[in-house]
Amino acid sequence: MRVVLVHYHEIGLKGHNRADFERRLQTNLRWATEPITGARATRLSRRITVPVPDESRADEVLAAIARTPGVAYAGYAIECAREPEAMEAAAVEVTLEEMARLAGGAPASARPRTFRIDARRSATDYAERSLAMNERLGDAVRQATGLGVDLGAPDITCAVEVVQARAYAYARRIAGPGGLPVGVSGTVVALLSAGIDSPVAAWQVMRRGATVVGIHFSGRPQTPGRSERLAADLAGVLSRSGGMRRLYVVPFGDVQREIALATPESLRVLLYRRFMMRVAERVAAAERAGALVTGESLGQVASQTLENIAAVDAVARLPVLRPLIGSDKLEIMERASQIGTYDLSIASDDDCCSLFMPRAPETHASLGVVEEAEVALDIDGLVERALAGMTSADFDGPWRKRTAPAVRP
Ligand code: ATP
Ligand code: MG
């Protein structure tokens, strides 16, 4: 029978939380794979196995596992009895299969030529030592495949693991995102523009085990609000990792208009941001979120200087997490490509922040000046107005229970 043998590492470090973390990863993997496999993931000691009854869907199953936070890596394995002959046959079969997969379409010069066996026993009642397993299985694979042994940089690594009562052999291995299973780190509210950075920021916090509730501000009714569709699509991509619970959309154009009419032009962007923070905090309170998340990177644009970040943070009571603060744009773009948000993000056009854009935005605002500018505004009234137009959409995920949107229009 084919199974994916899933490994995690960081979870092992968490002492008494471990059982909870493992259960959570199992639940999340079930949610990600059961609709494809129709079979349940099970927990072994320090591993999770995902059965793959229909081998033609292996790629889909592996892709779903590869985007699940908490997964370190996984092998597409044959599960067999922990008997020498069965393990040898399984090792030969997965190696031949991997040879064929790597050779597919590759020029003859790039075909795999070498292999190594990576044998492990995590079952303490299995007598044979891994060194002896390596030799025995290595001989069998060498004879059956004609590959040469290379312990340093082989073309194929065939892993054979004895775990509890069974053995698992795999040569095809995929990397997971690492991190922690979603659900172990509480909830955050992520400010999601339709740009490149904020979806990556939200994903990074999701990868550390947080459930994400997104909030997007559009320029509607002052703009057609096309960014709303993009934000929803971006949240949809993030939701495939099993950690995007809900997306709130706030038509923000009228609030921006009020701000633009009553305050100095150079402060507009900062004032928009301060109002976004206030609205996001209201949502966070209702969602019982422990932090806000934004996609700023230090100095990237005018609004992301230390002074301006401080001027925006001053209205927030919750911690504002900025996972990208030390990242370069190129790194962020690469990550966006990896997680599948890049192409959507570069399509964004009428983000609300381009509305009533100042010609010369303030780059080093002092909090005093910003607060003084806000005296001209009915702060609570504008926040209420933004909340009144807000809508929300829910995403599927491994949730224990559904919750009603806590902030209603
Ligand atoms: P991004 O690529 O995420 O749009 P950016 O480089 O364009 O970021 P800014 O426009 O300064 O940077 O925005 C900083 C952060 O403020 C964003 O990363 C996002 O978290 C939040 N933000 C900006 N605009 C919006 C919006 N329309 N809706 C929700 N959040 C927003
Ligand atoms: Mg932006």
CSV table of C-alpha atoms and ligand atoms in Angstrom, one decimal:
chain,number,residue,atom,x,y,z
A,1,MET,CA,0.0,0.0,0.0
A,2,ARG,CA,1.2,3.5,-0.8
A,3,VAL,CA,1.3,6.1,1.9
A,4,VAL,CA,3.0,9.5,2.4
A,5,LEU,CA,5.2,9.3,5.5
A,6,VAL,CA,5.2,12.8,7.0
A,7,HIS,CA,8.0,14.1,9.2
A,8,TYR,CA,7.9,17.1,11.5
A,9,HIS,CA,10.8,18.3,13.7
A,10,GLU,CA,10.1,21.4,15.6
A,11,ILE,CA,7.0,19.9,17.2
A,12,GLY,CA,9.3,17.4,18.9
A,13,LEU,CA,10.9,20.2,20.8
A,14,LYS,CA,7.8,21.5,22.6
A,15,GLY,CA,7.8,19.3,25.6
A,16,HIS,CA,4.3,18.7,27.1
A,17,ASN,CA,2.6,20.5,24.2
A,18,ARG,CA,3.8,17.9,21.8
A,19,ALA,CA,0.7,15.7,21.9
A,20,ASP,CA,-1.5,18.7,21.2
A,21,PHE,CA,0.7,19.8,18.3
A,22,GLU,CA,0.8,16.3,16.8
A,23,ARG,CA,-3.0,16.0,17.0
A,24,ARG,CA,-3.3,19.4,15.4
A,25,LEU,CA,-1.1,18.5,12.5
A,26,GLN,CA,-3.0,15.3,12.0
A,27,THR,CA,-6.3,17.1,11.9
A,28,ASN,CA,-4.9,19.7,9.5
A,29,LEU,CA,-3.4,17.0,7.2
A,30,ARG,CA,-6.8,15.2,7.3
A,31,TRP,CA,-8.5,18.3,6.2
A,32,ALA,CA,-5.9,18.8,3.4
A,33,THR,CA,-5.8,15.2,2.1
A,34,GLU,CA,-9.1,13.4,2.9
A,35,PRO,CA,-11.0,15.0,0.1
A,36,ILE,CA,-8.4,13.7,-2.3
A,37,THR,CA,-7.7,10.3,-0.8
A,38,GLY,CA,-11.0,9.4,0.9
A,39,ALA,CA,-8.8,7.9,3.6
A,40,ARG,CA,-7.7,9.1,7.1
A,41,ALA,CA,-4.3,10.2,8.1
A,42,THR,CA,-3.0,8.3,11.1
A,43,ARG,CA,-0.4,9.2,13.8
A,44,LEU,CA,2.6,7.0,14.5
A,45,SER,CA,5.4,7.8,16.8
A,46,ARG,CA,6.8,11.1,15.5
A,47,ARG,CA,5.4,10.5,12.1
A,48,ILE,CA,2.0,10.9,10.4
A,49,THR,CA,1.0,8.6,7.5
A,50,VAL,CA,-1.3,9.7,4.8
A,51,PRO,CA,-2.7,6.7,2.8
A,52,VAL,CA,-2.8,7.1,-1.0
A,53,PRO,CA,-5.3,4.5,-2.3
A,54,ASP,CA,-5.4,5.9,-5.8
A,55,GLU,CA,-1.8,6.3,-7.0
A,56,SER,CA,-2.8,8.5,-10.0
A,57,ARG,CA,-3.6,11.2,-7.4
A,58,ALA,CA,-0.2,11.1,-5.7
A,59,ASP,CA,0.9,14.4,-7.0
A,60,GLU,CA,-2.1,16.2,-5.7
A,61,VAL,CA,-1.7,14.6,-2.3
A,62,LEU,CA,2.0,15.5,-2.1
A,63,ALA,CA,1.2,19.1,-3.2
A,64,ALA,CA,-1.4,19.4,-0.4
A,65,ILE,CA,1.0,18.1,2.2
A,66,ALA,CA,3.8,20.3,0.9
A,67,ARG,CA,1.8,23.5,1.7
A,68,THR,CA,0.7,22.4,5.2
A,69,PRO,CA,2.5,24.3,8.0
A,70,GLY,CA,4.2,22.0,10.4
A,71,VAL,CA,5.4,19.6,7.8
A,72,ALA,CA,9.2,19.4,7.6
A,73,TYR,CA,9.3,16.8,4.8
A,74,ALA,CA,7.5,13.8,3.5
A,75,GLY,CA,8.3,10.7,1.5
A,76,TYR,CA,6.0,8.9,-1.0
A,77,ALA,CA,6.4,5.5,0.5
A,78,ILE,CA,5.6,1.8,0.2
A,79,GLU,CA,4.4,0.5,3.5
A,80,CYS,CA,5.4,-3.1,4.1
A,81,ALA,CA,6.1,-5.7,6.8
A,82,ARG,CA,9.3,-5.2,8.7
A,83,GLU,CA,10.8,-8.4,7.2
A,84,PRO,CA,14.1,-8.3,5.3
A,85,GLU,CA,12.7,-9.5,2.0
A,86,ALA,CA,9.7,-7.2,2.0
A,87,MET,CA,11.9,-4.2,2.8
A,88,GLU,CA,14.3,-5.1,0.1
A,89,ALA,CA,11.6,-5.5,-2.5
A,90,ALA,CA,10.1,-2.1,-1.4
A,91,ALA,CA,13.4,-0.4,-1.6
A,92,VAL,CA,14.1,-1.7,-5.1
A,93,GLU,CA,10.6,-0.8,-6.3
A,94,VAL,CA,10.7,2.8,-5.0
A,95,THR,CA,14.2,3.3,-6.4
A,96,LEU,CA,13.3,2.0,-9.8
A,97,GLU,CA,10.2,4.2,-9.8
A,98,GLU,CA,12.3,7.3,-8.9
A,99,MET,CA,14.8,6.4,-11.6
A,100,ALA,CA,12.0,6.4,-14.1
A,101,ARG,CA,10.5,9.6,-12.8
A,102,LEU,CA,13.9,11.5,-12.9
A,103,ALA,CA,14.7,10.0,-16.3
A,104,GLY,CA,11.3,11.1,-17.8
A,105,GLY,CA,12.1,13.7,-20.3
A,106,ALA,CA,15.7,14.1,-19.1
A,107,PRO,CA,18.6,13.8,-21.6
A,108,ALA,CA,20.6,10.5,-21.2
A,109,SER,CA,23.5,12.4,-19.7
A,110,ALA,CA,21.2,13.7,-16.9
A,111,ARG,CA,19.8,10.3,-15.9
A,112,PRO,CA,20.4,9.1,-12.4
A,113,ARG,CA,23.5,6.9,-11.9
A,114,THR,CA,24.1,6.7,-8.2
A,115,PHE,CA,22.1,6.1,-5.0
A,116,ARG,CA,22.5,5.6,-1.3
A,117,ILE,CA,20.3,3.9,1.3
A,118,ASP,CA,19.3,5.9,4.3
A,119,ALA,CA,18.0,3.3,6.8
A,120,ARG,CA,16.6,4.2,10.2
A,121,ARG,CA,14.8,2.3,12.9
A,122,SER,CA,12.7,4.2,15.3
A,123,ALA,CA,11.1,1.0,16.6
A,124,THR,CA,13.3,-0.1,19.6
A,125,ASP,CA,12.2,-3.7,19.3
A,126,TYR,CA,13.6,-4.1,15.8
A,127,ALA,CA,17.0,-5.8,16.3
A,128,GLU,CA,18.9,-5.1,13.1
A,129,ARG,CA,21.1,-2.0,13.3
A,130,SER,CA,20.8,0.7,10.7
A,131,LEU,CA,24.4,0.1,9.5
A,132,ALA,CA,23.5,-3.5,8.7
A,133,MET,CA,20.2,-2.4,7.1
A,134,ASN,CA,22.1,0.0,4.9
A,135,GLU,CA,24.4,-2.7,3.6
A,136,ARG,CA,21.8,-5.3,3.1
A,137,LEU,CA,19.3,-3.0,1.4
A,138,GLY,CA,22.1,-1.4,-0.6
A,139,ASP,CA,23.2,-4.7,-2.1
A,140,ALA,CA,19.7,-5.5,-3.1
A,141,VAL,CA,19.1,-2.1,-4.8
A,142,ARG,CA,22.5,-2.1,-6.5
A,143,GLN,CA,21.9,-5.5,-8.0
A,144,ALA,CA,18.4,-4.8,-9.1
A,145,THR,CA,19.0,-1.3,-10.6
A,146,GLY,CA,22.5,-1.2,-11.8
A,147,LEU,CA,23.1,2.1,-10.0
A,148,GLY,CA,26.4,2.8,-8.3
A,149,VAL,CA,26.7,3.6,-4.6
A,150,ASP,CA,27.5,7.2,-3.7
A,151,LEU,CA,27.3,8.1,-0.1
A,152,GLY,CA,28.2,11.8,-0.6
A,153,ALA,CA,26.0,13.3,-3.3
A,154,PRO,CA,23.9,10.5,-4.8
A,155,ASP,CA,21.3,11.1,-7.5
A,156,ILE,CA,18.7,9.1,-5.5
A,157,THR,CA,18.4,8.6,-1.8
A,158,CYS,CA,16.3,5.6,-0.8
A,159,ALA,CA,15.1,6.0,2.7
A,160,VAL,CA,13.9,2.9,4.7
A,161,GLU,CA,12.4,3.5,8.1
A,162,VAL,CA,11.1,1.0,10.6
A,163,VAL,CA,8.4,2.8,12.6
A,164,GLN,CA,6.4,0.8,15.1
A,165,ALA,CA,5.1,-2.4,13.6
A,166,ARG,CA,5.7,-1.5,9.9
A,167,ALA,CA,8.5,-0.5,7.5
A,168,TYR,CA,8.4,2.4,5.0
A,169,ALA,CA,10.6,2.8,1.9
A,170,TYR,CA,10.7,5.9,-0.2
A,171,ALA,CA,12.9,7.6,-2.8
A,172,ARG,CA,10.7,10.5,-3.7
A,173,ARG,CA,10.8,13.2,-1.1
A,174,ILE,CA,9.2,16.6,-0.9
A,175,ALA,CA,9.9,19.5,1.4
A,176,GLY,CA,7.1,21.0,3.5
A,177,PRO,CA,6.9,24.7,4.7
A,178,GLY,CA,8.3,23.8,8.1
A,179,GLY,CA,6.9,25.9,11.0
A,180,LEU,CA,4.1,24.8,13.3
A,181,PRO,CA,0.6,23.4,12.6
A,182,VAL,CA,-2.0,26.1,12.2
A,183,GLY,CA,-4.1,26.4,15.3
A,184,VAL,CA,-1.4,26.2,17.9
A,185,SER,CA,-0.6,29.9,18.0
A,186,GLY,CA,-3.9,31.7,18.3
A,187,THR,CA,-5.5,34.1,15.8
A,188,VAL,CA,-4.2,37.2,14.1
A,189,VAL,CA,-5.8,39.8,12.0
A,190,ALA,CA,-3.8,40.5,8.9
A,191,LEU,CA,-4.1,43.7,6.9
A,192,LEU,CA,-4.2,42.4,3.4
A,193,SER,CA,-3.8,44.8,0.5
A,194,ALA,CA,-3.8,43.3,-2.9
A,195,GLY,CA,-0.1,44.0,-3.1
A,196,ILE,CA,2.9,41.6,-3.0
A,197,ASP,CA,4.0,42.0,0.6
A,198,SER,CA,1.0,41.6,2.9
A,199,PRO,CA,-0.1,38.1,1.6
A,200,VAL,CA,3.5,36.9,2.3
A,201,ALA,CA,3.4,38.5,5.7
A,202,ALA,CA,0.1,36.7,6.5
A,203,TRP,CA,1.5,33.4,5.2
A,204,GLN,CA,4.6,33.7,7.4
A,205,VAL,CA,2.6,34.1,10.6
A,206,MET,CA,0.3,31.3,9.4
A,207,ARG,CA,3.4,29.1,9.1
A,208,ARG,CA,4.1,29.8,12.7
A,209,GLY,CA,0.8,28.3,13.7
A,210,ALA,CA,-1.5,31.3,13.7
A,211,THR,CA,-5.0,31.2,12.2
A,212,VAL,CA,-5.4,34.3,10.0
A,213,VAL,CA,-8.4,36.6,9.7
A,214,GLY,CA,-7.8,39.0,6.8
A,215,ILE,CA,-9.1,42.5,6.4
A,216,HIS,CA,-8.9,44.4,3.1
A,217,PHE,CA,-9.7,48.1,2.6
A,218,SER,CA,-10.9,49.0,-0.9
A,219,GLY,CA,-11.4,52.5,-2.4
A,220,ARG,CA,-15.1,51.8,-3.0
A,221,PRO,CA,-17.4,53.8,-3.6
A,222,GLN,CA,-14.7,56.3,-4.8
A,223,THR,CA,-13.2,53.6,-7.0
A,224,PRO,CA,-14.8,50.5,-8.6
A,225,GLY,CA,-13.2,48.4,-5.9
A,226,ARG,CA,-11.5,45.9,-8.2
A,227,SER,CA,-9.0,45.2,-5.5
A,228,GLU,CA,-11.7,43.4,-3.5
A,229,ARG,CA,-11.8,40.5,-6.0
A,230,LEU,CA,-8.0,40.3,-5.9
A,231,ALA,CA,-7.8,40.3,-2.1
A,232,ALA,CA,-10.5,37.5,-2.1
A,233,ASP,CA,-8.5,35.5,-4.6
A,234,LEU,CA,-5.3,36.0,-2.6
A,235,ALA,CA,-7.0,35.0,0.6
A,236,GLY,CA,-8.2,31.9,-1.3
A,237,VAL,CA,-4.7,31.0,-2.2
A,238,LEU,CA,-3.6,31.4,1.4
A,239,SER,CA,-6.6,29.3,2.5
A,240,ARG,CA,-5.2,26.3,0.8
A,241,SER,CA,-2.6,26.0,3.6
A,242,GLY,CA,-5.5,25.6,6.0
A,243,GLY,CA,-5.1,28.7,8.1
A,244,MET,CA,-7.2,31.5,6.5
A,245,ARG,CA,-10.5,31.6,8.4
A,246,ARG,CA,-12.2,34.7,7.1
A,247,LEU,CA,-11.7,37.8,5.0
A,248,TYR,CA,-13.4,41.1,5.9
A,249,VAL,CA,-13.7,43.7,3.2
A,250,VAL,CA,-14.1,47.4,4.1
A,251,PRO,CA,-15.2,49.9,1.5
A,252,PHE,CA,-12.9,52.7,2.6
A,253,GLY,CA,-13.3,55.4,-0.1
A,254,ASP,CA,-15.6,57.7,1.7
A,255,VAL,CA,-13.5,57.7,4.9
A,256,GLN,CA,-10.5,58.5,2.7
A,257,ARG,CA,-12.4,61.3,1.1
A,258,GLU,CA,-13.2,62.8,4.5
A,259,ILE,CA,-9.6,62.5,5.6
A,260,ALA,CA,-8.4,64.1,2.3
A,261,LEU,CA,-10.8,67.0,2.7
A,262,ALA,CA,-9.9,67.9,6.2
A,263,THR,CA,-6.2,67.2,6.7
A,264,PRO,CA,-2.8,68.2,5.2
A,265,GLU,CA,-2.1,66.4,2.0
A,266,SER,CA,1.3,65.1,3.0
A,267,LEU,CA,-0.2,63.2,6.0
A,268,ARG,CA,-3.0,61.4,4.1
A,269,VAL,CA,-1.4,58.0,3.7
A,270,LEU,CA,-0.4,57.9,7.4
A,271,LEU,CA,-3.9,58.9,8.4
A,272,TYR,CA,-5.4,56.3,6.2
A,273,ARG,CA,-3.2,53.7,7.9
A,274,ARG,CA,-4.1,54.9,11.4
A,275,PHE,CA,-7.8,54.5,10.5
A,276,MET,CA,-7.1,51.0,9.0
A,277,MET,CA,-5.4,50.1,12.3
A,278,ARG,CA,-8.4,51.3,14.3
A,279,VAL,CA,-10.9,49.3,12.2
A,280,ALA,CA,-8.6,46.3,12.3
A,281,GLU,CA,-8.4,46.5,16.1
A,282,ARG,CA,-12.2,46.4,16.3
A,283,VAL,CA,-12.3,43.3,14.2
A,284,ALA,CA,-9.4,41.8,16.2
A,285,ALA,CA,-11.3,42.3,19.4
A,286,ALA,CA,-14.4,40.7,18.0
A,287,GLU,CA,-12.4,37.8,16.6
A,288,ARG,CA,-10.4,37.4,19.9
A,289,ALA,CA,-7.2,37.9,17.9
A,290,GLY,CA,-3.9,38.5,19.7
A,291,ALA,CA,-2.1,40.6,17.2
A,292,LEU,CA,-2.3,42.5,13.9
A,293,VAL,CA,-0.1,41.7,11.0
A,294,THR,CA,1.2,44.0,8.2
A,295,GLY,CA,3.5,43.6,5.3
A,296,GLU,CA,5.9,46.5,5.9
A,297,SER,CA,9.6,46.2,5.3
A,298,LEU,CA,11.8,48.9,6.8
A,299,GLY,CA,12.4,51.8,4.4
A,300,GLN,CA,10.8,50.2,1.4
A,301,VAL,CA,8.5,53.1,0.7
A,302,ALA,CA,7.8,56.5,2.2
A,303,SER,CA,5.3,55.2,4.7
A,304,GLN,CA,7.7,52.6,6.1
A,305,THR,CA,10.2,54.7,7.9
A,306,LEU,CA,10.7,54.2,11.6
A,307,GLU,CA,8.9,57.5,12.3
A,308,ASN,CA,5.9,56.6,10.2
A,309,ILE,CA,5.7,53.1,11.6
A,310,ALA,CA,5.7,54.6,15.1
A,311,ALA,CA,3.0,57.1,14.1
A,312,VAL,CA,0.7,54.3,12.9
A,313,ASP,CA,1.5,51.9,15.8
A,314,ALA,CA,0.5,54.6,18.3
A,315,VAL,CA,-3.2,53.9,17.7
A,316,ALA,CA,-2.9,50.2,18.2
A,317,ARG,CA,-3.2,48.5,21.5
A,318,LEU,CA,-2.4,45.0,20.2
A,319,PRO,CA,1.1,44.1,19.1
A,320,VAL,CA,1.5,44.8,15.4
A,321,LEU,CA,3.6,42.0,13.8
A,322,ARG,CA,5.7,42.9,10.8
A,323,PRO,CA,7.2,39.6,9.7
A,324,LEU,CA,8.8,41.2,6.6
A,325,ILE,CA,10.5,44.1,8.4
A,326,GLY,CA,14.0,42.8,7.6
A,327,SER,CA,13.3,41.3,4.2
A,328,ASP,CA,14.4,42.7,0.9
A,329,LYS,CA,11.9,43.1,-1.9
A,330,LEU,CA,13.5,40.3,-4.0
A,331,GLU,CA,13.2,37.8,-1.2
A,332,ILE,CA,9.6,38.8,-0.6
A,333,MET,CA,8.9,38.3,-4.3
A,334,GLU,CA,10.5,34.9,-4.4
A,335,ARG,CA,8.4,33.8,-1.4
A,336,ALA,CA,5.3,35.2,-3.1
A,337,SER,CA,6.1,33.0,-6.1
A,338,GLN,CA,6.6,30.0,-3.9
A,339,ILE,CA,3.3,30.3,-2.1
A,340,GLY,CA,1.4,31.2,-5.3
A,341,THR,CA,0.4,34.7,-4.6
A,342,TYR,CA,2.8,36.6,-6.8
A,343,ASP,CA,0.8,36.5,-10.1
A,344,LEU,CA,-2.3,37.8,-8.4
A,345,SER,CA,-0.5,40.5,-6.6
A,346,ILE,CA,1.1,42.0,-9.6
A,347,ALA,CA,-2.3,42.3,-11.2
A,348,SER,CA,-3.5,44.8,-8.5
A,349,ASP,CA,-4.5,48.1,-9.9
A,350,ASP,CA,-6.9,50.3,-7.9
A,351,ASP,CA,-5.7,49.7,-4.3
A,352,CYS,CA,-7.4,52.2,-2.1
A,353,CYS,CA,-4.1,53.8,-1.2
A,354,SER,CA,-3.7,55.3,-4.6
A,355,LEU,CA,-6.8,57.2,-3.9
A,356,PHE,CA,-6.3,61.0,-3.3
A,357,MET,CA,-2.6,60.2,-3.3
A,358,PRO,CA,-0.4,63.1,-2.0
A,359,ARG,CA,2.3,64.4,-4.4
A,360,ALA,CA,4.8,64.5,-1.6
A,361,PRO,CA,4.0,62.1,1.3
A,362,GLU,CA,5.5,62.8,4.7
A,363,THR,CA,8.4,60.5,5.2
A,364,HIS,CA,9.3,61.4,8.8
A,365,ALA,CA,6.1,62.3,10.6
A,366,SER,CA,6.1,63.3,14.2
A,367,LEU,CA,3.3,61.8,16.2
A,368,GLY,CA,2.4,65.2,17.6
A,369,VAL,CA,1.7,66.7,14.1
A,370,VAL,CA,-0.3,63.6,13.0
A,371,GLU,CA,-2.4,63.7,16.2
A,372,GLU,CA,-3.0,67.4,15.7
A,373,ALA,CA,-4.2,66.8,12.1
A,374,GLU,CA,-6.7,64.3,13.4
A,375,VAL,CA,-8.4,66.9,15.6
A,376,ALA,CA,-10.2,68.0,12.5
A,377,LEU,CA,-11.8,64.5,12.2
A,378,ASP,CA,-14.7,62.7,13.9
A,379,ILE,CA,-12.5,59.7,14.6
A,380,ASP,CA,-15.1,57.4,16.2
A,381,GLY,CA,-17.7,58.4,13.6
A,382,LEU,CA,-15.4,57.5,10.7
A,383,VAL,CA,-14.4,54.2,12.3
A,384,GLU,CA,-18.1,53.4,12.7
A,385,ARG,CA,-18.8,54.3,9.1
A,386,ALA,CA,-16.1,52.0,7.9
A,387,LEU,CA,-17.4,49.2,10.1
A,388,ALA,CA,-21.0,49.7,8.8
A,389,GLY,CA,-20.1,49.0,5.2
A,390,MET,CA,-17.9,46.0,6.1
A,391,THR,CA,-18.7,42.5,4.7
A,392,SER,CA,-17.1,39.2,5.3
A,393,ALA,CA,-16.6,35.8,3.6
A,394,ASP,CA,-15.5,32.6,5.2
A,395,PHE,CA,-13.0,30.0,4.0
A,396,ASP,CA,-12.9,26.3,4.5
A,397,GLY,CA,-10.3,25.0,6.9
A,398,PRO,CA,-9.7,22.4,9.7
A,399,TRP,CA,-11.8,24.4,12.1
A,400,ARG,CA,-13.3,22.8,15.2
A,401,LYS,CA,-16.4,24.9,14.9
A,402,ARG,CA,-17.8,27.6,12.8
A,403,THR,CA,-18.2,31.1,14.3
A,404,ALA,CA,-20.5,33.8,13.1
A,405,PRO,CA,-18.7,36.9,11.9
A,406,ALA,CA,-18.5,38.8,15.2
A,407,VAL,CA,-18.6,42.2,13.7
A,408,ARG,CA,-21.8,42.7,11.7
A,409,PRO,CA,-22.6,45.6,9.5
B,1,ATP,P1,1.7,45.5,0.1
B,1,ATP,O1,2.6,45.0,-0.9
B,1,ATP,O2,1.4,44.5,1.2
B,1,ATP,O3,0.6,46.3,-0.5
B,1,ATP,P2,3.2,47.9,0.3
B,1,ATP,O4,4.7,47.7,0.1
B,1,ATP,O5,2.4,48.4,-0.8
B,1,ATP,O6,2.6,46.6,0.9
B,1,ATP,P3,2.1,50.0,1.9
B,1,ATP,O7,1.2,50.4,0.9
B,1,ATP,O8,2.9,51.0,2.7
B,1,ATP,O9,3.2,48.9,1.5
B,1,ATP,O10,1.3,49.2,3.0
B,1,ATP,C1,1.8,48.7,4.2
B,1,ATP,C2,0.9,47.6,4.8
B,1,ATP,O11,-0.3,48.2,5.2
B,1,ATP,C3,0.6,46.5,3.8
B,1,ATP,O12,1.6,45.5,3.8
B,1,ATP,C4,-0.7,46.0,4.4
B,1,ATP,O13,-0.5,45.2,5.5
B,1,ATP,C5,-1.3,47.3,4.9
B,1,ATP,N1,-2.2,47.8,3.9
B,1,ATP,C6,-2.0,48.8,2.9
B,1,ATP,N2,-3.0,49.0,2.1
B,1,ATP,C7,-4.0,48.1,2.5
B,1,ATP,C8,-5.3,47.9,2.1
B,1,ATP,N3,-5.8,48.5,1.1
B,1,ATP,N4,-6.0,47.0,2.8
B,1,ATP,C9,-5.5,46.3,3.8
B,1,ATP,N5,-4.2,46.5,4.3
B,1,ATP,C10,-3.5,47.4,3.6
B,2,MG,MG,0.5,48.1,-1.3
